[in-house]
Every structure is written in structure tokens, then in C-alpha cells.
Backbone as JSON Lines, residues from 0, in Angstrom:
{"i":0,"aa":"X","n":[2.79,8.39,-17.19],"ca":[3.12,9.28,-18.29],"c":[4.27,10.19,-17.86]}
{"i":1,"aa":"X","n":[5.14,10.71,-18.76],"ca":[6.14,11.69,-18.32],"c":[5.83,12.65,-17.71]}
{"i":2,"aa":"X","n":[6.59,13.01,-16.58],"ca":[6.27,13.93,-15.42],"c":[5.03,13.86,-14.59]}
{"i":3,"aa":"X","n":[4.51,12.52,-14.66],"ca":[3.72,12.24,-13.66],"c":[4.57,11.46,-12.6]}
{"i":4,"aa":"X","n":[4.9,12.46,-11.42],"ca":[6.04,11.31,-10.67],"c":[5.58,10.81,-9.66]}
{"i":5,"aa":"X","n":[4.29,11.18,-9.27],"ca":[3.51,10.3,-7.95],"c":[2.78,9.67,-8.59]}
{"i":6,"aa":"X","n":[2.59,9.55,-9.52],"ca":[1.32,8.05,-10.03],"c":[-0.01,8.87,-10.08]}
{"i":7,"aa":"X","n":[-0.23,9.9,-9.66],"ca":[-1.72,9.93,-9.56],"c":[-2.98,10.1,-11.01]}
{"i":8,"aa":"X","n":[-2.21,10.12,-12.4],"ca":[-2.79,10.65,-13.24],"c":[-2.63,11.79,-14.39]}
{"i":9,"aa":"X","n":[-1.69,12.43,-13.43],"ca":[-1.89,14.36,-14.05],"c":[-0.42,14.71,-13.8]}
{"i":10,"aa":"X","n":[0.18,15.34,-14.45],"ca":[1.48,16.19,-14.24],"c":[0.34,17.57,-13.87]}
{"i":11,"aa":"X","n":[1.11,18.01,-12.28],"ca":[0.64,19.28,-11.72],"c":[1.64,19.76,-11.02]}
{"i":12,"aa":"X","n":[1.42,20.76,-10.46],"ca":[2.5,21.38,-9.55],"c":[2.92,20.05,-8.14]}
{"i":13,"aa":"X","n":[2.13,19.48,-7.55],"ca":[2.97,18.43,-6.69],"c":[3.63,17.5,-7.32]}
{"i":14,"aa":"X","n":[3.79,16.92,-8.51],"ca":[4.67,16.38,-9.5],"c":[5.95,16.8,-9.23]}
{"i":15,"aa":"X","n":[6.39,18.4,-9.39],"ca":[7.45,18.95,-9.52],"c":[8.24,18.77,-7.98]}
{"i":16,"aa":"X","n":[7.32,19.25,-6.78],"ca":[7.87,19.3,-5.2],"c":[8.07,17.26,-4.84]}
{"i":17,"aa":"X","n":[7.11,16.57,-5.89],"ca":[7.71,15.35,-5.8],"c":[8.94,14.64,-6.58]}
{"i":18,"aa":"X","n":[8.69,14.88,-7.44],"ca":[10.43,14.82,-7.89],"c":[11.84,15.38,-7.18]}
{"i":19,"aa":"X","n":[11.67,16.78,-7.1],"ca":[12.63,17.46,-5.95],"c":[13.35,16.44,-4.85]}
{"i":20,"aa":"X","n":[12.18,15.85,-4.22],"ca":[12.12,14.94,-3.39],"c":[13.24,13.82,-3.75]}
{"i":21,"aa":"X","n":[12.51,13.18,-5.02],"ca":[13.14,11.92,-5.62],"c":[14.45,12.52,-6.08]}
{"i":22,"aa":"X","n":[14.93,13.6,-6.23],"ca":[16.63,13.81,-6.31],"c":[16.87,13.39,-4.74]}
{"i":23,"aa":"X","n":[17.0,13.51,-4.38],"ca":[17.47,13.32,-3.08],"c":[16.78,12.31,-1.75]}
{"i":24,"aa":"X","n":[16.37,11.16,-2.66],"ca":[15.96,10.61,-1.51],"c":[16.8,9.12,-1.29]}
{"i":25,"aa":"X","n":[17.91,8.96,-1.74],"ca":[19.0,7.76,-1.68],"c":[18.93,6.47,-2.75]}
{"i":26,"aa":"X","n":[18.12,7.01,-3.31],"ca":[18.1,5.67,-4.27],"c":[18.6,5.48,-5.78]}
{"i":27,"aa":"X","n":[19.52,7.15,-5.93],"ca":[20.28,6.86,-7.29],"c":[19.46,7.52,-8.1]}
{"i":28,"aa":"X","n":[20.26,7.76,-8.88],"ca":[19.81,8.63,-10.94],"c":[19.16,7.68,-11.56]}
{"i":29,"aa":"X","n":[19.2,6.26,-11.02],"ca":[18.86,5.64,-12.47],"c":[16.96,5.36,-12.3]}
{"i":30,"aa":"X","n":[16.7,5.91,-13.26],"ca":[14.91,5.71,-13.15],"c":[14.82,4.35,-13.08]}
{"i":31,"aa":"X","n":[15.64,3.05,-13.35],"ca":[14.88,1.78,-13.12],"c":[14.48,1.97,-11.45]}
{"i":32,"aa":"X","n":[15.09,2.28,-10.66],"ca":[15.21,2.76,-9.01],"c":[14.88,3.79,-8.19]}
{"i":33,"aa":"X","n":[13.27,4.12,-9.02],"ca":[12.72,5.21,-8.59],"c":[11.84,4.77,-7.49]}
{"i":34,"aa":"X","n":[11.68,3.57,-7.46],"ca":[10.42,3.0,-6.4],"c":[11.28,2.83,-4.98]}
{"i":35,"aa":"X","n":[12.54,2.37,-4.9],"ca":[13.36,3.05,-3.67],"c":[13.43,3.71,-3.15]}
{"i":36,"aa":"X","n":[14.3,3.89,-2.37],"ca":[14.32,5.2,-1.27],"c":[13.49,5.63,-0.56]}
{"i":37,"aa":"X","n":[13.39,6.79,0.11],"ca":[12.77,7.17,1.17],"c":[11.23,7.96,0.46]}
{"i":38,"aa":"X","n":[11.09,7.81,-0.73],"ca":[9.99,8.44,-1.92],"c":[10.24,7.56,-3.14]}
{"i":39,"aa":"X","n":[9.24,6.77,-2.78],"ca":[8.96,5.74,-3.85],"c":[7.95,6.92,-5.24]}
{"i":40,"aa":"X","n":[8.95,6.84,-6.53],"ca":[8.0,7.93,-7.63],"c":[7.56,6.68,-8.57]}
{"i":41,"aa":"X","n":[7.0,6.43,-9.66],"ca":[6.69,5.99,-10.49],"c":[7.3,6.31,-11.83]}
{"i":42,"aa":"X","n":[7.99,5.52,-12.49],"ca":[8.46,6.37,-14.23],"c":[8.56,7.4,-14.36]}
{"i":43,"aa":"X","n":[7.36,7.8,-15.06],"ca":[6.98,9.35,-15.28],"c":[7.63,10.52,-14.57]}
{"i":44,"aa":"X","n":[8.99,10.03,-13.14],"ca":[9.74,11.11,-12.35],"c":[10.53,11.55,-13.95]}
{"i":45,"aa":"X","n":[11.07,10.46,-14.37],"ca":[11.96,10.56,-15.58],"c":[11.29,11.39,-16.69]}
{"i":46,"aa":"X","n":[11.19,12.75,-16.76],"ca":[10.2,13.14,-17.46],"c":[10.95,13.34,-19.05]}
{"i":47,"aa":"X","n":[11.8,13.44,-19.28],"ca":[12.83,13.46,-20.21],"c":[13.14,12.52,-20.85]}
{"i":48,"aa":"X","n":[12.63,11.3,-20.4],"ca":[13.21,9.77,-20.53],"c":[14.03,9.24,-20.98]}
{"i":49,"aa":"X","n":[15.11,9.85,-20.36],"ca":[16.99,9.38,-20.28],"c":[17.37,8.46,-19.62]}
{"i":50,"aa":"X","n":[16.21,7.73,-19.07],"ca":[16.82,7.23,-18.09],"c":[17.72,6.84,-16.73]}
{"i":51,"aa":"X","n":[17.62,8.5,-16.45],"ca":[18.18,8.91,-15.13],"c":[17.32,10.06,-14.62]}
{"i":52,"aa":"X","n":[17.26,10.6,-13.27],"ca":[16.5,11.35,-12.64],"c":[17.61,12.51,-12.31]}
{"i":53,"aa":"X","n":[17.32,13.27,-12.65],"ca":[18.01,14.39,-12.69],"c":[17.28,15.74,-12.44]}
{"i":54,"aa":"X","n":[18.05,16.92,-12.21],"ca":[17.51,18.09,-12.34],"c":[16.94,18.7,-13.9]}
{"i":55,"aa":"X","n":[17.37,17.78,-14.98],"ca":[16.53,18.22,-15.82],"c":[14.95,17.3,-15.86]}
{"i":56,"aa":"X","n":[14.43,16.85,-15.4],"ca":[13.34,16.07,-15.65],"c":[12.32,17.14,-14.65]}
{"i":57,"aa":"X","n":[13.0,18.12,-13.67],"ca":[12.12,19.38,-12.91],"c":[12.0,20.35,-14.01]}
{"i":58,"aa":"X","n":[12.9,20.27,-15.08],"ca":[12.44,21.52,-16.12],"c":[11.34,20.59,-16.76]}
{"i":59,"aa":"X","n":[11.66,19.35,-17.76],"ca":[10.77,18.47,-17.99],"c":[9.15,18.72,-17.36]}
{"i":60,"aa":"X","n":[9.23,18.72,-16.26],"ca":[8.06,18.56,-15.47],"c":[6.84,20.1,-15.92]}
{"i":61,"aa":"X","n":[8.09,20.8,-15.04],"ca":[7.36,22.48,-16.05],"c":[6.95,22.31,-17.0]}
{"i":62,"aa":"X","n":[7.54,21.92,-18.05],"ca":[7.02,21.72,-19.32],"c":[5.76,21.07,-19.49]}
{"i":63,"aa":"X","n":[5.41,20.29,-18.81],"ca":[4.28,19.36,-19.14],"c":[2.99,19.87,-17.8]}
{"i":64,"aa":"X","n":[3.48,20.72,-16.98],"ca":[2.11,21.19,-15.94],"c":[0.85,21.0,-17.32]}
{"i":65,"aa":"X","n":[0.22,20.36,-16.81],"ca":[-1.63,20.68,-17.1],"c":[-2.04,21.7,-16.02]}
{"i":66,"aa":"X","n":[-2.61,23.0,-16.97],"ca":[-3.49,23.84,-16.66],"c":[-4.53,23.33,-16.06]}
């Protein structure tokens, strides 16, 4: 689901420090190529679903924390 970027279920606060991650872990903007790099994320990094991983998909992410 959007802004679930580790797979586990839930958009929460490690969602957000995992995405962070997925900017910068060598494997490119484009969400088809999120399972690359040095932090393999699942879809849901793309929380915006533009189809690229960007610093807006960490606002994205905020947006969707479950309480």
C-alpha cells in the first residue's frame, strides 16, 4: 500500500527512516527499481505514485502515518 516502504503491513514512523534510505541507496528514482540497491523497499516507497522515489513520497509518507 502507499507509504508502506518495507513491506511489513502499516505505514509507521520506520516507513519514513526507510525510504530516506531508498533515496539514496543507488538504485535510481524510478519505483519500477526499488527492490535494488543497497535497501531493497517494496512499491508502497512510491507513496505519491508518480512513479519515481523522491523526496516527496517522505511528505507522502507523513501523510499516511497510522496512529
Amino acid at each position: 500500500s502507499p507509504g508502506d516502504a518495507d513491506g511489513d503491513g502499516s505505514v509507521a514512523a520506520p516507513d519514513l527512516v526507510w525510504a530516506e534510505g531508498e533515496l539514496f541507496d543507488g538504485d535510481g528514482q524510478e519505483a519500477a527499481d526499488v527492490a535494488g540497491g543497497s535497501i531493497p523497499s517494496t512499491r508502497g516507497v512510491d507513496a505519491n505514485d508518480d512513479g519515481f522515489v523522491t523526496a516527496a513520497d517522505l511528505i507522502g509518507i507523513v501523510l499516511r502515518l497510522e496512529p
